Every structure is written in structure tokens, then in C-alpha cells.
Amino acid sequence: ETGQVLVATVDIPESTVLKPDMFEAMSVPRKFMQQDAFEVRTPSDLKQISNLVARVRIPKGNQVTESSLISLSPDAGLSVKIPPGYRGAVLPIDPGMKSLIKPGDRVDVLLTFDAMIEGSRDKATVTILQNVLVVAVGNDMGQGQSAGQRKSMNEKDDRSSALNDKALISLALNPNELQYLALMQQKGNTSIGVRGLGDNEMHPIPIAAMPYLLNGNARKP
């Protein structure tokens, strides 16, 4: 008697998010199936493994086991969602924004701080970072979840938010942007603006301050 199991078609390093071209179904005698091998009984079973994360290294040709995989969640770590050359960073946001932002969105990050404006001290706001990728919102890293899993995750986030006046999002930043974000968080209050889908353009944006607003310069390019 044989069964269909998943076999790695390439070497899969630890903490790699699995993609369909990394594995294939293969028929093997049941006596040679590993105890917790990921068995394929229907075509939909193949979809279940996509976007899971390798807990350990899986060499090419090895059977893919259920114990070697974890879901794309905080348990897998943030590094699995960070593109090459970028760094992961966490930014506090207004809790009211949390339900409106999804992993994969793009945002601008603004800083409001005390500045000398036309000889007097006043609040000013400047856009420091533009077109930044959101890789996670709270514990949501973009993995498809059942209703029960989503409810459990939201309850965990709500308990965490009850202890803080801010929600958290995770961003992918290049090394220079990471430095600027660290500086921003020491110098003033940060906020974000969510970009529309497909809007990836960078724009020169002047500093905003009350004297400029009162002088009618708020819409100057």
C-alpha cells in the first residue's frame, strides 16, 4: 500500500516561508512514510502547506513532516516576512487605526516635534519616511486563518492593547530608514498615513507648522 507525501524539491533553510515550487507530492510505500509525514489526500492539501514556515532545515529529497512546520505567526518570528536587505521595526500607532491597516499595506511615517518657527517655539510636523511596507499588524502577519484562530489572535491583541494606549505595527525598513525611525521616536510623536493601493510614488513634502497654516500656505507644494 502506498500513500502520497510531500517531498522537498530544493534545500529549504530554517525559517523559510514555503512556496509551491519548493515541494511536490510523491507516492511512497506506507512502511517508508515518516510517522508525521505531511500526507496528501486531496489537491486542497497542497494549498495548506503554502505560507507555512520551516521550523528546521529540510534537505532536498526529504519528506516534509508536520512537526517541521509552523504557521506564519509571531511564533515563526518577524524575520520570515522581512525582504532581503531590509530590517524589521515595530512602531506604536493609534489603536483606532489598527483595524484599518492590513499586512502588505504601504504607509508614510510622520514626526510631530517642538521646533523654532519664525522666531518662536511651536509644534511642527514633517514626513520622514514614505512608502513603507507594513509586514504585520499586531499579531497578524498576513497568514490565512480560520475564524477560531482569528478570534483567538484578536483577543490576545485586545488584552495587550488594554495594558497600553498604543497598538503596534511592524515595518520593513532599509538601514537608513531604521536609523531615522529610531531618532524620530526619541524626538517627538510619530503618526502614520495609509497609502492607496498601487501608490508607490515619493513626493517632496514641506514641513507643516501653525504659522504656515495661518498664513494660508498649507497647500503649497
CSV table of C-alpha atoms in Angstrom, one decimal:
chain,number,residue,atom,x,y,z
A,1,GLU,CA,0.0,0.0,0.0
A,2,THR,CA,1.3,3.5,-0.9
A,3,GLY,CA,0.5,7.0,0.1
A,4,GLN,CA,1.2,10.5,-1.2
A,5,VAL,CA,3.6,12.5,0.9
A,6,LEU,CA,5.2,15.9,0.3
A,7,VAL,CA,8.9,15.9,-0.6
A,8,ALA,CA,11.2,18.9,-0.7
A,9,THR,CA,12.4,19.7,-4.3
A,10,VAL,CA,15.1,22.1,-3.0
A,11,ASP,CA,17.0,22.6,0.2
A,12,ILE,CA,14.7,24.6,2.5
A,13,PRO,CA,16.6,26.6,5.1
A,14,GLU,CA,15.2,27.1,8.6
A,15,SER,CA,12.6,30.0,8.9
A,16,THR,CA,11.8,29.9,5.2
A,17,VAL,CA,8.2,30.6,4.1
A,18,LEU,CA,7.2,27.7,1.9
A,19,LYS,CA,6.2,28.2,-1.7
A,20,PRO,CA,4.6,25.7,-4.1
A,21,ASP,CA,7.8,25.2,-6.1
A,22,MET,CA,9.7,24.0,-3.0
A,23,PHE,CA,7.9,20.7,-2.7
A,24,GLU,CA,5.9,18.1,-4.6
A,25,ALA,CA,3.7,15.1,-3.9
A,26,MET,CA,5.3,11.7,-4.2
A,27,SER,CA,4.0,8.1,-3.8
A,28,VAL,CA,5.9,6.0,-1.3
A,29,PRO,CA,5.1,2.7,0.4
A,30,ARG,CA,3.4,3.4,3.7
A,31,LYS,CA,6.1,1.4,5.6
A,32,PHE,CA,8.6,4.1,4.4
A,33,MET,CA,6.5,7.1,5.3
A,34,GLN,CA,7.8,9.0,8.3
A,35,GLN,CA,5.5,9.0,11.3
A,36,ASP,CA,4.3,12.6,10.9
A,37,ALA,CA,4.8,13.0,7.2
A,38,PHE,CA,2.5,15.6,5.6
A,39,GLU,CA,0.2,13.3,3.6
A,40,VAL,CA,-1.6,14.5,0.5
A,41,ARG,CA,-5.1,13.0,0.2
A,42,THR,CA,-6.8,15.8,-1.9
A,43,PRO,CA,-5.4,18.6,-4.1
A,44,SER,CA,-6.5,21.1,-1.5
A,45,ASP,CA,-4.0,19.6,0.9
A,46,LEU,CA,-1.2,21.1,-1.2
A,47,LYS,CA,-2.6,24.6,-0.6
A,48,GLN,CA,-2.5,24.1,3.2
A,49,ILE,CA,1.3,24.0,3.2
A,50,SER,CA,1.9,27.2,1.2
A,51,ASN,CA,2.9,30.1,3.5
A,52,LEU,CA,3.8,27.8,6.4
A,53,VAL,CA,7.3,28.2,7.8
A,54,ALA,CA,10.1,25.7,8.1
A,55,ARG,CA,10.8,25.2,11.7
A,56,VAL,CA,14.1,23.4,10.9
A,57,ARG,CA,16.2,22.9,7.7
A,58,ILE,CA,14.6,20.4,5.3
A,59,PRO,CA,17.1,18.9,2.9
A,60,LYS,CA,16.2,18.3,-0.8
A,61,GLY,CA,14.5,14.9,-1.2
A,62,ASN,CA,13.4,14.6,2.4
A,63,GLN,CA,9.8,14.1,3.4
A,64,VAL,CA,8.1,17.2,4.7
A,65,THR,CA,6.8,16.5,8.2
A,66,GLU,CA,4.1,18.3,10.2
A,67,SER,CA,6.5,18.7,13.1
A,68,SER,CA,9.0,20.6,10.9
A,69,LEU,CA,6.4,23.3,10.0
A,70,ILE,CA,4.8,26.2,11.9
A,71,SER,CA,2.3,28.7,10.8
A,72,LEU,CA,3.2,32.2,9.6
A,73,SER,CA,2.6,33.8,13.0
A,74,PRO,CA,4.6,35.5,15.8
A,75,ASP,CA,5.9,32.1,16.7
A,76,ALA,CA,7.8,32.0,13.4
A,77,GLY,CA,9.4,35.3,14.2
A,78,LEU,CA,9.3,38.6,12.2
A,79,SER,CA,12.4,37.7,10.1
A,80,VAL,CA,10.3,35.4,7.8
A,81,LYS,CA,8.5,38.5,6.5
A,82,ILE,CA,11.4,40.9,6.0
A,83,PRO,CA,12.6,41.3,2.4
A,84,PRO,CA,16.4,40.8,1.8
A,85,GLY,CA,18.4,43.9,2.6
A,86,TYR,CA,15.7,45.3,5.0
A,87,ARG,CA,15.2,45.4,8.7
A,88,GLY,CA,12.1,44.8,10.8
A,89,ALA,CA,10.9,47.5,13.2
A,90,VAL,CA,7.9,48.0,15.4
A,91,LEU,CA,6.0,51.3,15.5
A,92,PRO,CA,3.3,52.3,18.0
A,93,ILE,CA,0.1,53.6,16.4
A,94,ASP,CA,-3.3,54.9,17.5
A,95,PRO,CA,-5.5,51.9,18.4
A,96,GLY,CA,-8.2,53.2,16.1
A,97,MET,CA,-6.0,52.7,13.1
A,98,LYS,CA,-5.3,49.0,13.9
A,99,SER,CA,-8.4,47.5,12.3
A,100,LEU,CA,-8.0,49.7,9.1
A,101,ILE,CA,-4.4,48.5,8.3
A,102,LYS,CA,-3.5,45.2,6.8
A,103,PRO,CA,-0.2,43.4,6.2
A,104,GLY,CA,1.0,44.4,2.8
A,105,ASP,CA,-0.3,48.0,3.0
A,106,ARG,CA,2.1,50.9,2.4
A,107,VAL,CA,2.3,53.9,4.8
A,108,ASP,CA,4.1,57.2,5.4
A,109,VAL,CA,5.5,57.9,8.8
A,110,LEU,CA,5.3,61.4,10.2
A,111,LEU,CA,7.0,63.1,13.2
A,112,THR,CA,5.5,65.9,15.3
A,113,PHE,CA,8.0,67.8,17.4
A,114,ASP,CA,8.9,71.1,19.0
A,115,ALA,CA,10.6,73.5,16.6
A,116,MET,CA,11.7,77.1,16.3
A,117,ILE,CA,9.2,78.6,13.7
A,118,GLU,CA,9.8,82.2,12.7
A,119,GLY,CA,11.5,83.1,15.9
A,120,SER,CA,9.1,81.3,18.3
A,121,ARG,CA,8.7,77.8,19.6
A,122,ASP,CA,5.8,75.9,18.1
A,123,LYS,CA,4.8,72.4,17.0
A,124,ALA,CA,5.8,71.2,13.6
A,125,THR,CA,5.1,68.0,11.6
A,126,VAL,CA,7.3,66.6,8.9
A,127,THR,CA,7.0,63.4,6.8
A,128,ILE,CA,10.2,61.4,7.4
A,129,LEU,CA,9.5,58.1,5.8
A,130,GLN,CA,7.5,57.4,2.7
A,131,ASN,CA,6.1,54.2,1.0
A,132,VAL,CA,7.0,51.9,3.9
A,133,LEU,CA,5.8,48.3,3.8
A,134,VAL,CA,3.7,47.0,6.7
A,135,VAL,CA,4.6,43.4,7.3
A,136,ALA,CA,2.4,42.8,10.4
A,137,VAL,CA,-0.4,44.4,12.4
A,138,GLY,CA,-0.3,43.3,16.0
A,139,ASN,CA,0.0,39.5,15.8
A,140,ASP,CA,-1.5,39.4,12.2
A,141,MET,CA,1.3,38.6,9.8
A,142,GLY,CA,-1.0,38.1,6.8
A,143,GLN,CA,-1.5,34.3,7.1
A,144,GLY,CA,-4.9,32.9,6.2
A,145,GLN,CA,-6.6,31.9,9.4
A,146,SER,CA,-9.7,30.1,10.5
A,147,ALA,CA,-12.4,32.0,12.3
A,148,GLY,CA,-11.3,30.4,15.6
A,149,GLN,CA,-7.7,31.3,15.1
A,150,ARG,CA,-8.6,34.9,14.1
A,151,LYS,CA,-10.8,35.3,17.2
A,152,SER,CA,-8.0,34.0,19.5
A,153,MET,CA,-5.4,36.3,17.9
A,154,ASN,CA,-7.7,39.3,18.2
A,155,GLU,CA,-8.4,38.5,21.9
A,156,LYS,CA,-4.7,38.3,22.5
A,157,ASP,CA,-4.1,41.7,20.8
A,158,ASP,CA,-7.0,43.2,22.8
A,159,ARG,CA,-5.5,42.1,26.1
A,160,SER,CA,-2.2,43.6,25.1
A,161,SER,CA,-3.8,46.8,24.0
A,162,ALA,CA,-5.6,47.1,27.3
A,163,LEU,CA,-2.3,47.4,29.0
A,164,ASN,CA,-1.0,50.1,26.6
A,165,ASP,CA,-2.5,53.2,24.9
A,166,LYS,CA,-1.0,52.2,21.6
A,167,ALA,CA,-1.3,49.4,19.1
A,168,LEU,CA,1.7,48.1,17.2
A,169,ILE,CA,2.6,47.5,13.6
A,170,SER,CA,5.7,46.0,12.1
A,171,LEU,CA,7.5,47.7,9.2
A,172,ALA,CA,10.2,46.7,6.7
A,173,LEU,CA,12.8,49.5,6.6
A,174,ASN,CA,16.2,49.8,4.9
A,175,PRO,CA,19.1,50.5,7.3
A,176,ASN,CA,19.0,54.3,6.8
A,177,GLU,CA,15.2,54.4,7.4
A,178,LEU,CA,15.7,52.3,10.5
A,179,GLN,CA,18.1,55.0,11.9
A,180,TYR,CA,15.7,57.8,11.2
A,181,LEU,CA,12.8,55.9,12.9
A,182,ALA,CA,14.9,55.4,16.0
A,183,LEU,CA,15.7,59.1,16.1
A,184,MET,CA,12.1,60.1,15.5
A,185,GLN,CA,10.9,58.0,18.4
A,186,GLN,CA,13.3,59.9,20.7
A,187,LYS,CA,12.5,63.4,19.4
A,188,GLY,CA,8.7,63.6,19.3
A,189,ASN,CA,5.4,61.8,18.5
A,190,THR,CA,5.0,59.6,15.4
A,191,SER,CA,1.9,59.0,13.4
A,192,ILE,CA,1.2,57.3,10.0
A,193,GLY,CA,-0.8,57.8,6.9
A,194,VAL,CA,-2.0,54.9,4.8
A,195,ARG,CA,-1.4,54.9,1.1
A,196,GLY,CA,-3.9,53.9,-1.5
A,197,LEU,CA,-3.3,50.6,-3.4
A,198,GLY,CA,-0.7,51.0,-6.1
A,199,ASP,CA,0.6,54.4,-4.9
A,200,ASN,CA,4.3,54.0,-4.6
A,201,GLU,CA,5.5,57.4,-5.6
A,202,MET,CA,7.8,59.5,-3.4
A,203,HIS,CA,6.9,63.2,-3.1
A,204,PRO,CA,8.8,66.3,-1.7
A,205,ILE,CA,6.7,67.4,1.3
A,206,PRO,CA,7.4,70.7,3.1
A,207,ILE,CA,7.3,70.9,6.9
A,208,ALA,CA,3.9,71.8,8.4
A,209,ALA,CA,3.5,74.3,11.2
A,210,MET,CA,0.7,76.5,12.5
A,211,PRO,CA,2.3,79.8,11.3
A,212,TYR,CA,2.3,78.4,7.8
A,213,LEU,CA,-1.3,77.3,8.1
A,214,LEU,CA,-2.4,80.7,9.4
A,215,ASN,CA,-0.7,82.4,6.5
A,216,GLY,CA,-2.6,80.3,4.0
A,217,ASN,CA,0.4,78.3,2.9
A,218,ALA,CA,-0.9,74.9,4.0
A,219,ARG,CA,-1.4,73.7,0.4
A,220,LYS,CA,1.8,75.0,-1.0
A,221,PRO,CA,3.8,72.2,-2.8
